[in-house]
Amino acid sequence: MSRLSLFFLCSLLIGAGLGLPSEGILAQGACINGMVDGQWPCSNVELLGHVPIEDTGGMAANDLWGWTDPLDGRDYVLFGKRDGTWFIEVTDPAQPRIVGELPTTGLANSLWRDIKVVGHHMVVVSETINSKLQVFDLTRLRDFTSIGPAYTFSTDTLVGGFSRAHNVVVHEEDERVYVCGPNAIEGLLIYDFSEAGNPALLGSWSEAYVHDAQVVTYAGPDTAHTG
């Protein structure tokens, strides 16, 4: 498991507010005799860093993903909240740095928000009415590499065709994005992101509701279905 994945785990389980103090960003805690700092149970995992939920505007957290900038190797957590998506740099996992927030679109906040990355673009869906498919160019984070106040970013592209959705899945190999459960009743919408600034709807499937998905290109052993 990578250091970024470990931070994801700590963020999801601890950042959601399960009893840690809110005294700013906390540094590393070793797992000794099954406990971190003598307070929190652990098993084969050490707490590298912790960002209190209050430092990202409060409100409940729901999902997270990650992105490593291929230009400079910086690692980022893409942290889903009720009111939007926050960017936290974890290149040094013991010193996580809050970069800023991409506010939600739509009419209200929602407990459900899902985030993925295709190429260097982040795609976000939410069950907030009229939130649609939110697209953000992650290379914009390169202008915010030093410590400073949290910046409020704007959405680059808002893809319509539906009002809200439960989940989003990407297939990196062919740059496709699959929106799961659009409008809480439909199946899948499939978008071509080879031109991320102008995504194209390739097709849809609506015979049943789809809550989540995994998209793969089959590589055997049944050669009749390869590809």
Short mmCIF file of C-alpha atoms in Angstrom, two decimals:
data_model
loop_
_atom_site.label_atom_id
_atom_site.label_comp_id
_atom_site.label_asym_id
_atom_site.label_seq_id
_atom_site.Cartn_x
_atom_site.Cartn_y
_atom_site.Cartn_z
CA MET A 1 0.00 0.00 0.00
CA SER A 2 1.43 3.41 -0.97
CA ARG A 3 1.82 6.34 1.40
CA LEU A 4 -0.99 8.09 -0.49
CA SER A 5 -3.30 5.10 0.00
CA LEU A 6 -2.44 5.05 3.69
CA PHE A 7 -3.38 8.71 3.97
CA PHE A 8 -6.66 7.96 2.20
CA LEU A 9 -7.42 5.37 4.86
CA CYS A 10 -6.55 7.69 7.71
CA SER A 11 -8.55 10.53 6.16
CA LEU A 12 -11.63 8.41 5.63
CA LEU A 13 -11.66 6.78 9.06
CA ILE A 14 -10.27 9.60 11.16
CA GLY A 15 -10.87 12.76 9.17
CA ALA A 16 -14.61 12.14 9.33
CA GLY A 17 -14.50 13.11 12.98
CA LEU A 18 -14.13 9.94 15.03
CA GLY A 19 -12.82 11.56 18.17
CA LEU A 20 -9.50 13.12 17.24
CA PRO A 21 -8.78 16.58 18.67
CA SER A 22 -9.21 19.60 16.41
CA GLU A 23 -5.98 21.44 17.11
CA GLY A 24 -4.69 21.85 13.59
CA ILE A 25 -2.84 19.38 11.42
CA LEU A 26 -1.28 16.59 13.50
CA ALA A 27 1.92 14.75 12.64
CA GLN A 28 2.86 11.12 12.75
CA GLY A 29 1.94 8.61 15.44
CA ALA A 30 3.53 5.15 15.59
CA CYS A 31 1.46 2.01 16.12
CA ILE A 32 2.90 0.66 19.37
CA ASN A 33 1.35 -2.32 21.16
CA GLY A 34 -1.78 -1.92 19.09
CA MET A 35 -2.30 1.77 19.86
CA VAL A 36 -1.44 5.13 18.28
CA ASP A 37 -0.29 7.64 20.90
CA GLY A 38 -1.87 5.37 23.51
CA GLN A 39 -5.35 6.49 22.44
CA TRP A 40 -6.51 4.93 19.16
CA PRO A 41 -6.46 1.21 18.26
CA CYS A 42 -4.30 0.23 15.27
CA SER A 43 -3.05 -2.86 13.44
CA ASN A 44 -0.17 -2.66 10.93
CA VAL A 45 -1.04 0.97 10.16
CA GLU A 46 0.58 4.13 11.47
CA LEU A 47 -0.97 7.59 11.55
CA LEU A 48 1.20 9.72 9.26
CA GLY A 49 -0.91 12.86 9.34
CA HIS A 50 -4.37 14.12 10.23
CA VAL A 51 -6.36 17.08 8.94
CA PRO A 52 -9.26 17.87 11.31
CA ILE A 53 -12.62 18.04 9.61
CA GLU A 54 -13.03 21.60 10.93
CA ASP A 55 -10.02 22.70 8.85
CA THR A 56 -11.96 21.88 5.68
CA GLY A 57 -15.05 23.85 6.62
CA GLY A 58 -16.68 21.31 8.93
CA MET A 59 -19.62 19.29 7.60
CA ALA A 60 -19.56 15.55 6.94
CA ALA A 61 -17.04 13.88 4.64
CA ASN A 62 -18.10 11.10 2.29
CA ASP A 63 -15.45 10.00 -0.24
CA LEU A 64 -11.93 10.62 -1.46
CA TRP A 65 -9.62 9.87 -4.33
CA GLY A 66 -6.06 10.85 -5.24
CA TRP A 67 -3.87 12.33 -7.96
CA THR A 68 -0.11 12.46 -8.45
CA ASP A 69 1.05 15.30 -10.68
CA PRO A 70 3.24 13.70 -13.39
CA LEU A 71 5.17 16.96 -13.79
CA ASP A 72 6.52 17.39 -10.26
CA GLY A 73 5.42 14.21 -8.45
CA ARG A 74 3.26 16.05 -5.91
CA ASP A 75 0.58 13.88 -4.27
CA TYR A 76 -2.92 15.22 -3.65
CA VAL A 77 -5.98 13.93 -1.80
CA LEU A 78 -9.29 14.87 -3.44
CA PHE A 79 -11.57 14.98 -0.43
CA GLY A 80 -15.36 14.87 -0.92
CA LYS A 81 -17.49 16.83 1.54
CA ARG A 82 -21.17 17.76 1.71
CA ASP A 83 -20.39 21.22 0.36
CA GLY A 84 -17.74 20.42 -2.24
CA THR A 85 -14.37 18.83 -2.93
CA TRP A 86 -11.21 19.84 -1.08
CA PHE A 87 -7.62 19.53 -2.30
CA ILE A 88 -4.98 18.47 0.25
CA GLU A 89 -1.34 18.00 -0.71
CA VAL A 90 0.27 14.97 0.97
CA THR A 91 3.62 14.85 -0.83
CA ASP A 92 5.10 14.88 2.68
CA PRO A 93 2.49 12.70 4.43
CA ALA A 94 3.58 13.91 7.86
CA GLN A 95 2.79 17.51 6.86
CA PRO A 96 -0.46 17.55 4.85
CA ARG A 97 -1.24 20.96 3.36
CA ILE A 98 -4.73 22.23 2.54
CA VAL A 99 -4.71 23.83 -0.92
CA GLY A 100 -8.34 24.82 -1.41
CA GLU A 101 -11.88 23.85 -2.28
CA LEU A 102 -14.04 23.34 -5.34
CA PRO A 103 -17.57 24.21 -4.12
CA THR A 104 -20.49 22.00 -5.01
CA THR A 105 -22.81 22.88 -7.86
CA GLY A 106 -26.54 22.42 -7.60
CA LEU A 107 -29.28 23.58 -5.26
CA ALA A 108 -28.11 22.19 -1.90
CA ASN A 109 -25.41 20.08 -0.28
CA SER A 110 -25.62 16.30 -0.20
CA LEU A 111 -24.10 13.53 1.89
CA TRP A 112 -23.21 11.66 -1.32
CA ARG A 113 -20.34 12.85 -3.53
CA ASP A 114 -18.08 10.66 -5.67
CA ILE A 115 -14.75 11.58 -7.26
CA LYS A 116 -12.50 10.03 -9.90
CA VAL A 117 -9.63 11.15 -12.17
CA VAL A 118 -9.36 10.69 -15.93
CA GLY A 119 -6.08 11.95 -17.36
CA HIS A 120 -5.40 15.15 -15.42
CA HIS A 121 -9.07 16.00 -14.92
CA MET A 122 -11.12 15.36 -11.81
CA VAL A 123 -14.75 14.36 -12.36
CA VAL A 124 -17.32 14.68 -9.57
CA VAL A 125 -20.95 13.70 -9.17
CA SER A 126 -23.31 14.29 -6.28
CA GLU A 127 -26.89 13.55 -5.35
CA THR A 128 -27.45 17.28 -5.04
CA ILE A 129 -30.19 18.31 -7.47
CA ASN A 130 -28.81 19.94 -10.64
CA SER A 131 -25.18 19.15 -9.71
CA LYS A 132 -24.55 17.33 -13.03
CA LEU A 133 -20.99 16.17 -13.85
CA GLN A 134 -18.41 18.59 -12.48
CA VAL A 135 -15.02 18.66 -14.27
CA PHE A 136 -11.86 20.29 -12.89
CA ASP A 137 -8.38 20.52 -14.47
CA LEU A 138 -6.02 19.36 -11.72
CA THR A 139 -3.00 21.03 -13.34
CA ARG A 140 -4.40 24.28 -11.95
CA LEU A 141 -3.09 23.13 -8.55
CA ARG A 142 0.45 23.82 -9.83
CA ASP A 143 -0.12 27.52 -9.18
CA PHE A 144 -0.72 26.81 -5.47
CA THR A 145 2.36 24.93 -4.26
CA SER A 146 3.28 27.10 -1.27
CA ILE A 147 1.62 27.49 2.11
CA GLY A 148 -1.20 30.02 2.05
CA PRO A 149 -4.90 30.48 2.73
CA ALA A 150 -7.27 27.92 1.21
CA TYR A 151 -8.23 28.99 -2.30
CA THR A 152 -11.76 28.69 -3.71
CA PHE A 153 -11.58 27.21 -7.22
CA SER A 154 -14.16 27.34 -9.99
CA THR A 155 -15.54 24.49 -12.09
CA ASP A 156 -13.98 24.18 -15.55
CA THR A 157 -16.81 22.28 -17.25
CA LEU A 158 -20.29 21.29 -16.10
CA VAL A 159 -21.63 18.39 -18.18
CA GLY A 160 -25.39 18.16 -18.44
CA GLY A 161 -27.75 15.46 -19.65
CA PHE A 162 -28.83 14.58 -16.10
CA SER A 163 -29.50 16.39 -12.84
CA ARG A 164 -27.71 14.28 -10.21
CA ALA A 165 -26.00 10.91 -9.82
CA HIS A 166 -24.78 8.55 -7.14
CA ASN A 167 -21.41 7.44 -8.48
CA VAL A 168 -18.84 7.88 -11.24
CA VAL A 169 -16.36 5.38 -12.68
CA VAL A 170 -13.51 5.91 -15.16
CA HIS A 171 -11.71 3.64 -17.60
CA GLU A 172 -8.30 5.25 -18.05
CA GLU A 173 -7.25 3.21 -21.09
CA ASP A 174 -9.90 4.67 -23.38
CA GLU A 175 -10.57 7.92 -21.44
CA ARG A 176 -14.19 7.12 -20.74
CA VAL A 177 -16.31 8.22 -17.81
CA TYR A 178 -19.32 6.23 -16.63
CA VAL A 179 -21.96 8.05 -14.58
CA CYS A 180 -23.82 5.57 -12.37
CA GLY A 181 -27.43 6.01 -11.29
CA PRO A 182 -28.18 9.34 -12.96
CA ASN A 183 -31.30 10.97 -11.53
CA ALA A 184 -31.40 8.13 -8.94
CA ILE A 185 -33.40 5.86 -11.26
CA GLU A 186 -31.41 5.29 -14.46
CA GLY A 187 -28.53 2.95 -15.30
CA LEU A 188 -25.36 4.36 -16.93
CA LEU A 189 -24.30 7.32 -19.04
CA ILE A 190 -21.00 6.91 -20.93
CA TYR A 191 -18.86 9.92 -21.87
CA ASP A 192 -15.77 10.18 -24.07
CA PHE A 193 -13.14 12.33 -22.32
CA SER A 194 -10.45 12.20 -25.01
CA GLU A 195 -11.20 15.93 -25.32
CA ALA A 196 -11.82 16.68 -21.65
CA GLY A 197 -12.77 20.28 -22.32
CA ASN A 198 -15.63 19.07 -24.49
CA PRO A 199 -16.80 15.62 -23.29
CA ALA A 200 -19.04 13.72 -25.69
CA LEU A 201 -21.92 11.43 -24.71
CA LEU A 202 -21.22 8.04 -26.30
CA GLY A 203 -24.22 6.10 -25.07
CA SER A 204 -26.43 5.04 -22.21
CA TRP A 205 -28.06 2.01 -20.59
CA SER A 206 -31.26 2.40 -18.62
CA GLU A 207 -32.85 -1.02 -18.13
CA ALA A 208 -32.09 -0.95 -14.38
CA TYR A 209 -30.59 1.32 -11.74
CA VAL A 210 -26.78 1.05 -11.40
CA HIS A 211 -25.39 1.91 -7.97
CA ASP A 212 -21.69 1.29 -8.72
CA ALA A 213 -19.55 -0.31 -11.41
CA GLN A 214 -16.11 -1.60 -12.33
CA VAL A 215 -15.10 -1.16 -15.95
CA VAL A 216 -12.33 -3.33 -17.41
CA THR A 217 -11.14 -4.42 -20.83
CA TYR A 218 -11.17 -8.22 -20.88
CA ALA A 219 -7.75 -9.76 -21.55
CA GLY A 220 -8.40 -13.51 -21.38
CA PRO A 221 -8.27 -16.40 -21.04
CA ASP A 222 -11.43 -16.70 -23.18
CA THR A 223 -10.12 -15.34 -26.47
CA ALA A 224 -13.63 -15.00 -27.89
CA HIS A 225 -14.21 -12.09 -25.51
CA THR A 226 -10.74 -10.51 -25.48
CA GLY A 227 -10.96 -6.76 -25.83
#
